[in-house]
Amino acid sequence: MPNIISPSVTSITPSRDEIVPSRKKLKLPPWLEIAKPRLIPLLLATTLGGMALSERWPSYSCTVATLIGGTLAAAAAGTLNCIWERELDGRMKRTSNRALPSGRISTTTAFTGAILSGIASLIILIRGVNYLAAALSFLGICSYVILYTMLLKPRTSQNIVIGGIAGAIPPLVGTAAAGHIGMGGWWLFSLIMVWTPAHFWSLGLLLKEDYQSVGVPMLPVVKGTRVTANAITRYGWVTILISGLGVLILPQGGIFYGLILFPLNGRLLQLLYSLKRNPNNLFHAKSLFRWSILYLFCICFLLILSRSPQAASFSQQTLTLIISNWSS
Ligand SMILES: CC(C)=CCC/C(C)=C/CC/C(C)=C/COP(=O)(O)OP(=O)(O)O
């Protein structure tokens, strides 16, 4: 088994199980596996992050309907992606054991499941939330399946830059659930748009040989590891800058958010520069990939915490202190 823990190892392609070891332990049933359930918690966290940015948190029933509808929409999108890529997945080391290429589920069953969960998500979002949230969710499915999977992924090394729209839509669904999208929703959308290439290309560095073997033009395959590490650093910087704007965007608790954001961005910066200095080091790519996931979860959690009366009063008191020190 290749050792990707050692910083000295530079060019062996690890399997997905070695990148995300928890995958080894849990064998999912095929109908669930093709829905890509491991993507869903982060999509739901960003949906809740979007809600936290609205003026008023939606009602309990609306929140639950948004999360259920969002889960079903993401499952439909993930399944359609697996169906479209079943032949490609069968040729890649990391994905050859997926349910469709290994024959554990038929394409017809998978397609029926995708259509049913897509329709169920639309009904739940229309009835339990609103038309805007349903339309955005449908747009999310289309942008993942048609824009990213069918059009961009096989054609351009910038596939994830534009295709990242799919992953950035859930916070818009979250704010839409509260009535309208607003500045907060667009801010979190932009943050995820710039976070996605840095996150995804660090995974791309780990899977370079696998993508290369089937001709998928991911950035590390087309431009090499150094150009990719530099691009990751640039997108990482923009992520840090945009994340900082949250201090001004949050309806309350902005200073509290800004303070906790410091160590999150500090660690991100440290990992970005470790990779930039040594772009062939899989250990650094893996650390950045993992941190980027935790980073986005933490930001969404922080957005929710910042709505609390405690965070609001902390921010208010700190602001008063800063202003009084400044003016004296
Ligand atoms: C609102 C809504 C339903 C939004 C859709 C959200 C969604 C499923 C986003 C996926 C983001 C993404 C680009 C994943 C990589 O797919 P990949 O095909 O490159 O991954 P793989 O190589 O592991 O198959």
Tab-separated table of N, CA, C and O in Angstrom, residues 163-249:
chain	number	residue	atom	x	y	z
A	163	GLY	N	-17.737	24.816	-13.276
A	163	GLY	CA	-18.601	23.739	-12.778
A	163	GLY	C	-18.845	23.838	-11.279
A	163	GLY	O	-19.800	23.260	-10.757
A	164	GLY	N	-18.008	24.609	-10.593
A	164	GLY	CA	-18.167	24.811	-9.153
A	164	GLY	C	-19.490	25.491	-8.806
A	164	GLY	O	-19.918	25.470	-7.641
A	165	ILE	N	-20.145	26.064	-9.820
A	165	ILE	CA	-21.471	26.687	-9.603
A	165	ILE	C	-22.405	25.695	-8.895
A	165	ILE	O	-23.139	26.067	-7.976
A	166	ALA	N	-22.321	24.411	-9.327
A	166	ALA	CA	-23.235	23.400	-8.758
A	166	ALA	C	-23.110	23.346	-7.237
A	166	ALA	O	-24.105	23.406	-6.511
A	167	GLY	N	-21.875	23.273	-6.749
A	167	GLY	CA	-21.660	23.167	-5.312
A	167	GLY	C	-21.941	24.459	-4.566
A	167	GLY	O	-22.093	24.455	-3.339
A	168	ALA	N	-21.999	25.585	-5.324
A	168	ALA	CA	-22.206	26.886	-4.674
A	168	ALA	C	-23.687	27.264	-4.594
A	168	ALA	O	-24.038	28.269	-3.960
A	169	ILE	N	-24.538	26.461	-5.231
A	169	ILE	CA	-25.972	26.803	-5.239
A	169	ILE	C	-26.683	26.543	-3.896
A	169	ILE	O	-27.556	27.319	-3.495
A	170	PRO	N	-26.314	25.479	-3.149
A	170	PRO	CA	-27.046	25.231	-1.888
A	170	PRO	C	-27.194	26.443	-0.941
A	170	PRO	O	-28.289	26.634	-0.386
A	171	PRO	N	-26.166	27.296	-0.742
A	171	PRO	CA	-26.431	28.456	0.131
A	171	PRO	C	-27.489	29.401	-0.443
A	171	PRO	O	-28.223	30.047	0.322
A	172	LEU	N	-27.591	29.441	-1.787
A	172	LEU	CA	-28.647	30.277	-2.379
A	172	LEU	C	-30.013	29.674	-2.049
A	172	LEU	O	-30.973	30.398	-1.773
A	173	VAL	N	-30.067	28.338	-2.057
A	173	VAL	CA	-31.331	27.665	-1.687
A	173	VAL	C	-31.653	28.010	-0.232
A	173	VAL	O	-32.801	28.301	0.109
A	174	GLY	N	-30.620	28.014	0.615
A	174	GLY	CA	-30.821	28.337	2.038
A	174	GLY	C	-31.366	29.740	2.239
A	174	GLY	O	-32.324	29.927	3.005
A	175	THR	N	-30.807	30.726	1.541
A	175	THR	CA	-31.317	32.099	1.733
A	175	THR	C	-32.684	32.251	1.068
A	175	THR	O	-33.550	32.960	1.585
A	176	ALA	N	-32.854	31.544	-0.075
A	176	ALA	CA	-34.154	31.627	-0.766
A	176	ALA	C	-35.265	31.100	0.143
A	176	ALA	O	-36.394	31.588	0.102
A	177	ALA	N	-34.933	30.099	0.972
A	177	ALA	CA	-35.941	29.536	1.886
A	177	ALA	C	-36.455	30.607	2.843
A	177	ALA	O	-37.583	30.538	3.338
A	178	ALA	N	-35.609	31.597	3.104
A	178	ALA	CA	-36.041	32.673	4.009
A	178	ALA	C	-36.778	33.787	3.251
A	178	ALA	O	-37.139	34.796	3.840
A	179	GLY	N	-36.972	33.633	1.965
A	179	GLY	CA	-37.754	34.620	1.210
A	179	GLY	C	-37.046	35.133	-0.027
A	179	GLY	O	-37.577	35.086	-1.123
A	180	HIS	N	-35.818	35.636	0.132
A	180	HIS	CA	-35.083	36.104	-1.053
A	180	HIS	C	-33.579	35.878	-0.857
A	180	HIS	O	-33.126	35.641	0.270
A	181	ILE	N	-32.803	35.986	-1.943
A	181	ILE	CA	-31.391	35.595	-1.853
A	181	ILE	C	-30.561	36.610	-1.051
A	181	ILE	O	-29.926	36.276	-0.073
A	182	GLY	N	-30.589	37.838	-1.435
A	182	GLY	CA	-29.899	38.880	-0.655
A	182	GLY	C	-28.380	38.803	-0.742
A	182	GLY	O	-27.804	37.843	-1.274
A	183	MET	N	-27.742	39.844	-0.185
A	183	MET	CA	-26.271	39.964	-0.223
A	183	MET	C	-25.569	38.763	0.394
A	183	MET	O	-24.556	38.281	-0.108
A	184	GLY	N	-26.100	38.295	1.537
A	184	GLY	CA	-25.476	37.195	2.265
A	184	GLY	C	-25.378	35.939	1.413
A	184	GLY	O	-24.342	35.268	1.374
A	185	GLY	N	-26.469	35.644	0.720
A	185	GLY	CA	-26.502	34.449	-0.130
A	185	GLY	C	-25.451	34.541	-1.230
A	185	GLY	O	-24.699	33.594	-1.488
A	186	TRP	N	-25.366	35.714	-1.873
A	186	TRP	CA	-24.384	35.889	-2.958
A	186	TRP	C	-22.964	35.838	-2.416
A	186	TRP	O	-22.047	35.372	-3.086
A	187	TRP	N	-22.780	36.344	-1.193
A	187	TRP	CA	-21.434	36.290	-0.596
A	187	TRP	C	-20.993	34.839	-0.383
A	187	TRP	O	-19.891	34.448	-0.775
A	188	LEU	N	-21.878	34.016	0.208
A	188	LEU	CA	-21.491	32.620	0.462
A	188	LEU	C	-21.344	31.854	-0.862
A	188	LEU	O	-20.465	30.986	-0.998
A	189	PHE	N	-22.180	32.203	-1.846
A	189	PHE	CA	-22.050	31.616	-3.186
A	189	PHE	C	-20.638	31.908	-3.734
A	189	PHE	O	-19.936	31.013	-4.200
A	190	SER	N	-20.208	33.179	-3.641
A	190	SER	CA	-18.872	33.567	-4.170
A	190	SER	C	-17.774	32.864	-3.397
A	190	SER	O	-16.778	32.427	-3.984
A	191	LEU	N	-17.939	32.767	-2.073
A	191	LEU	CA	-16.907	32.110	-1.261
A	191	LEU	C	-16.729	30.655	-1.716
A	191	LEU	O	-15.602	30.181	-1.901
A	192	ILE	N	-17.845	29.977	-1.941
A	192	ILE	CA	-17.733	28.560	-2.337
A	192	ILE	C	-17.193	28.430	-3.767
A	192	ILE	O	-16.426	27.515	-4.069
A	193	MET	N	-17.541	29.393	-4.622
A	193	MET	CA	-16.997	29.377	-5.994
A	193	MET	C	-15.473	29.427	-5.992
A	193	MET	O	-14.826	28.758	-6.796
A	194	VAL	N	-14.889	30.260	-5.121
A	194	VAL	CA	-13.416	30.373	-5.121
A	194	VAL	C	-12.749	29.299	-4.252
A	194	VAL	O	-11.602	28.934	-4.479
A	195	TRP	N	-13.498	28.789	-3.284
A	195	TRP	CA	-12.980	27.703	-2.442
A	195	TRP	C	-12.867	26.404	-3.256
A	195	TRP	O	-11.936	25.620	-3.075
A	196	THR	N	-13.852	26.188	-4.167
A	196	THR	CA	-13.936	24.904	-4.881
A	196	THR	C	-12.666	24.543	-5.666
A	196	THR	O	-12.172	23.425	-5.525
A	197	PRO	N	-12.107	25.432	-6.505
A	197	PRO	CA	-10.898	25.020	-7.238
A	197	PRO	C	-9.746	24.654	-6.294
A	197	PRO	O	-9.063	23.653	-6.521
A	198	ALA	N	-9.555	25.412	-5.236
A	198	ALA	CA	-8.452	25.101	-4.301
A	198	ALA	C	-8.683	23.731	-3.654
A	198	ALA	O	-7.755	22.932	-3.512
A	199	HIS	N	-9.925	23.463	-3.303
A	199	HIS	CA	-10.280	22.183	-2.687
A	199	HIS	C	-10.119	21.025	-3.691
A	199	HIS	O	-9.483	20.022	-3.424
A	200	PHE	N	-10.676	21.239	-4.857
A	200	PHE	CA	-10.753	20.153	-5.822
A	200	PHE	C	-9.405	19.840	-6.464
A	200	PHE	O	-9.082	18.685	-6.733
A	201	TRP	N	-8.617	20.889	-6.719
A	201	TRP	CA	-7.315	20.646	-7.347
A	201	TRP	C	-6.347	19.965	-6.374
A	201	TRP	O	-5.430	19.282	-6.813
A	202	SER	N	-6.553	20.163	-5.061
A	202	SER	CA	-5.665	19.429	-4.145
A	202	SER	C	-6.005	17.931	-4.200
A	202	SER	O	-5.119	17.088	-4.146
A	203	LEU	N	-7.282	17.604	-4.414
A	203	LEU	CA	-7.653	16.200	-4.645
A	203	LEU	C	-7.115	15.746	-6.010
A	203	LEU	O	-6.611	14.637	-6.157
A	204	GLY	N	-7.199	16.653	-6.984
A	204	GLY	CA	-6.686	16.347	-8.326
A	204	GLY	C	-5.204	15.990	-8.308
A	204	GLY	O	-4.750	15.125	-9.055
A	205	LEU	N	-4.438	16.659	-7.428
A	205	LEU	CA	-3.006	16.349	-7.315
A	205	LEU	C	-2.817	14.922	-6.822
A	205	LEU	O	-1.936	14.199	-7.270
A	206	LEU	N	-3.687	14.509	-5.899
A	206	LEU	CA	-3.591	13.153	-5.348
A	206	LEU	C	-3.983	12.088	-6.378
A	206	LEU	O	-3.505	10.963	-6.328
A	207	LEU	N	-4.886	12.474	-7.275
A	207	LEU	CA	-5.434	11.486	-8.218
A	207	LEU	C	-4.929	11.695	-9.642
A	207	LEU	O	-5.523	11.197	-10.600
A	208	LYS	N	-3.844	12.460	-9.768
A	208	LYS	CA	-3.343	12.864	-11.089
A	208	LYS	C	-3.192	11.686	-12.053
A	208	LYS	O	-3.700	11.702	-13.165
A	209	GLU	N	-2.496	10.648	-11.601
A	209	GLU	CA	-2.214	9.511	-12.500
A	209	GLU	C	-3.504	8.818	-12.962
A	209	GLU	O	-3.620	8.406	-14.100
A	210	ASP	N	-4.462	8.741	-12.031
A	210	ASP	CA	-5.730	8.088	-12.352
A	210	ASP	C	-6.480	8.872	-13.439
A	210	ASP	O	-6.983	8.306	-14.407
A	211	TYR	N	-6.550	10.195	-13.252
A	211	TYR	CA	-7.221	11.033	-14.260
A	211	TYR	C	-6.470	10.966	-15.594
A	211	TYR	O	-7.068	10.905	-16.663
A	212	GLN	N	-5.142	10.987	-15.501
A	212	GLN	CA	-4.302	10.952	-16.699
A	212	GLN	C	-4.555	9.659	-17.490
A	212	GLN	O	-4.667	9.689	-18.714
A	213	SER	N	-4.690	8.556	-16.775
A	213	SER	CA	-4.830	7.261	-17.445
A	213	SER	C	-6.110	7.171	-18.282
A	213	SER	O	-6.182	6.386	-19.212
A	214	VAL	N	-7.121	7.989	-17.947
A	214	VAL	CA	-8.371	7.938	-18.730
A	214	VAL	C	-8.601	9.224	-19.542
A	214	VAL	O	-9.640	9.396	-20.154
A	215	GLY	N	-7.612	10.125	-19.505
A	215	GLY	CA	-7.688	11.329	-20.332
A	215	GLY	C	-8.639	12.399	-19.839
A	215	GLY	O	-9.130	13.197	-20.633
A	216	VAL	N	-8.913	12.443	-18.536
A	216	VAL	CA	-9.740	13.550	-18.015
A	216	VAL	C	-8.803	14.746	-17.789
A	216	VAL	O	-7.817	14.633	-17.057
A	217	PRO	N	-9.099	15.875	-18.433
A	217	PRO	CA	-8.130	16.986	-18.414
A	217	PRO	C	-8.154	17.828	-17.131
A	217	PRO	O	-8.359	19.045	-17.167
A	218	MET	N	-7.945	17.180	-15.983
A	218	MET	CA	-7.875	17.955	-14.739
A	218	MET	C	-6.597	18.803	-14.761
A	218	MET	O	-5.595	18.411	-15.384
A	219	LEU	N	-6.624	19.932	-14.073
A	219	LEU	CA	-5.492	20.869	-14.150
A	219	LEU	C	-4.123	20.218	-13.899
A	219	LEU	O	-3.177	20.469	-14.652
A	220	PRO	N	-3.954	19.356	-12.854
A	220	PRO	CA	-2.637	18.758	-12.632
A	220	PRO	C	-2.172	17.890	-13.816
A	220	PRO	O	-0.984	17.806	-14.089
A	221	VAL	N	-3.131	17.301	-14.531
A	221	VAL	CA	-2.786	16.457	-15.680
A	221	VAL	C	-2.303	17.335	-16.833
A	221	VAL	O	-1.293	17.073	-17.471
A	222	VAL	N	-3.032	18.421	-17.076
A	222	VAL	CA	-2.752	19.267	-18.244
A	222	VAL	C	-1.567	20.192	-18.001
A	222	VAL	O	-0.705	20.364	-18.861
A	223	LYS	N	-1.507	20.799	-16.839
A	223	LYS	CA	-0.486	21.836	-16.597
A	223	LYS	C	0.602	21.417	-15.619
A	223	LYS	O	1.549	22.161	-15.393
A	224	GLY	N	0.434	20.283	-14.980
A	224	GLY	CA	1.472	19.823	-14.053
A	224	GLY	C	1.249	20.296	-12.627
A	224	GLY	O	0.366	21.121	-12.351
A	225	THR	N	2.081	19.769	-11.735
A	225	THR	CA	1.850	19.998	-10.308
A	225	THR	C	2.210	21.428	-9.863
A	225	THR	O	1.530	22.002	-9.021
A	226	ARG	N	3.283	22.005	-10.453
A	226	ARG	CA	3.687	23.340	-9.991
A	226	ARG	C	2.632	24.390	-10.341
A	226	ARG	O	2.220	25.182	-9.492
A	227	VAL	N	2.181	24.372	-11.608
A	227	VAL	CA	1.151	25.338	-12.035
A	227	VAL	C	-0.109	25.141	-11.175
A	227	VAL	O	-0.734	26.117	-10.735
A	228	THR	N	-0.444	23.889	-10.897
A	228	THR	CA	-1.650	23.617	-10.093
A	228	THR	C	-1.487	24.169	-8.677
A	228	THR	O	-2.394	24.826	-8.149
A	229	ALA	N	-0.313	23.918	-8.073
A	229	ALA	CA	-0.100	24.404	-6.699
A	229	ALA	C	-0.160	25.933	-6.656
A	229	ALA	O	-0.708	26.513	-5.711
A	230	ASN	N	0.380	26.590	-7.719
A	230	ASN	CA	0.309	28.060	-7.759
A	230	ASN	C	-1.144	28.526	-7.895
A	230	ASN	O	-1.562	29.484	-7.237
A	231	ALA	N	-1.892	27.823	-8.749
A	231	ALA	CA	-3.306	28.202	-8.933
A	231	ALA	C	-4.087	27.978	-7.635
A	231	ALA	O	-4.920	28.807	-7.249
A	232	ILE	N	-3.780	26.877	-6.939
A	232	ILE	CA	-4.447	26.609	-5.657
A	232	ILE	C	-4.152	27.750	-4.678
A	232	ILE	O	-5.046	28.243	-3.974
A	233	THR	N	-2.897	28.204	-4.657
A	233	THR	CA	-2.531	29.294	-3.737
A	233	THR	C	-3.307	30.570	-4.076
A	233	THR	O	-3.806	31.255	-3.177
A	234	ARG	N	-3.420	30.865	-5.378
A	234	ARG	CA	-4.160	32.082	-5.763
A	234	ARG	C	-5.628	31.989	-5.327
A	234	ARG	O	-6.167	32.911	-4.717
A	235	TYR	N	-6.254	30.852	-5.636
A	235	TYR	CA	-7.658	30.698	-5.237
A	235	TYR	C	-7.789	30.669	-3.705
A	235	TYR	O	-8.770	31.160	-3.146
A	236	GLY	N	-6.779	30.102	-3.048
A	236	GLY	CA	-6.787	30.074	-1.580
A	236	GLY	C	-6.771	31.490	-1.008
A	236	GLY	O	-7.519	31.809	-0.077
A	237	TRP	N	-5.938	32.352	-1.614
A	237	TRP	CA	-5.881	33.749	-1.152
A	237	TRP	C	-7.232	34.445	-1.343
A	237	TRP	O	-7.688	35.190	-0.468
A	238	VAL	N	-7.828	34.222	-2.517
A	238	VAL	CA	-9.129	34.881	-2.767
A	238	VAL	C	-10.174	34.349	-1.768
A	238	VAL	O	-11.011	35.102	-1.263
A	239	THR	N	-10.066	33.046	-1.450
A	239	THR	CA	-10.993	32.469	-0.452
A	239	THR	C	-10.822	33.198	0.887
A	239	THR	O	-11.813	33.569	1.539
A	240	ILE	N	-9.562	33.411	1.279
A	240	ILE	CA	-9.292	34.082	2.558
A	240	ILE	C	-9.868	35.506	2.542
A	240	ILE	O	-10.530	35.936	3.489
A	241	LEU	N	-9.642	36.212	1.418
A	241	LEU	CA	-10.138	37.602	1.341
A	241	LEU	C	-11.669	37.637	1.386
A	241	LEU	O	-12.259	38.416	2.148
A	242	ILE	N	-12.287	36.776	0.590
A	242	ILE	CA	-13.766	36.798	0.568
A	242	ILE	C	-14.338	36.340	1.906
A	242	ILE	O	-15.329	36.892	2.395
A	243	SER	N	-13.674	35.342	2.545
A	243	SER	CA	-14.196	34.898	3.851
A	243	SER	C	-14.186	36.070	4.841
A	243	SER	O	-15.086	36.217	5.656
A	244	GLY	N	-13.165	36.937	4.747
A	244	GLY	CA	-13.061	38.095	5.641
A	244	GLY	C	-14.212	39.078	5.451
A	244	GLY	O	-14.623	39.756	6.400
A	245	LEU	N	-14.743	39.150	4.224
A	245	LEU	CA	-15.855	40.085	3.970
A	245	LEU	C	-17.098	39.727	4.777
A	245	LEU	O	-17.981	40.555	4.995
A	246	GLY	N	-17.136	38.481	5.246
A	246	GLY	CA	-18.266	38.048	6.064
A	246	GLY	C	-18.468	38.922	7.298
A	246	GLY	O	-19.585	39.070	7.791
A	247	VAL	N	-17.376	39.517	7.796
A	247	VAL	CA	-17.471	40.402	8.970
A	247	VAL	C	-18.477	41.526	8.687
A	247	VAL	O	-19.255	41.922	9.561
A	248	LEU	N	-18.466	42.023	7.432
A	248	LEU	CA	-19.358	43.132	7.073
A	248	LEU	C	-20.736	42.635	6.631
A	248	LEU	O	-21.731	43.345	6.775
A	249	ILE	N	-20.772	41.426	6.106
A	249	ILE	CA	-22.020	40.922	5.509
A	249	ILE	C	-22.984	40.360	6.549
A	249	ILE	O	-24.202	40.473	6.412
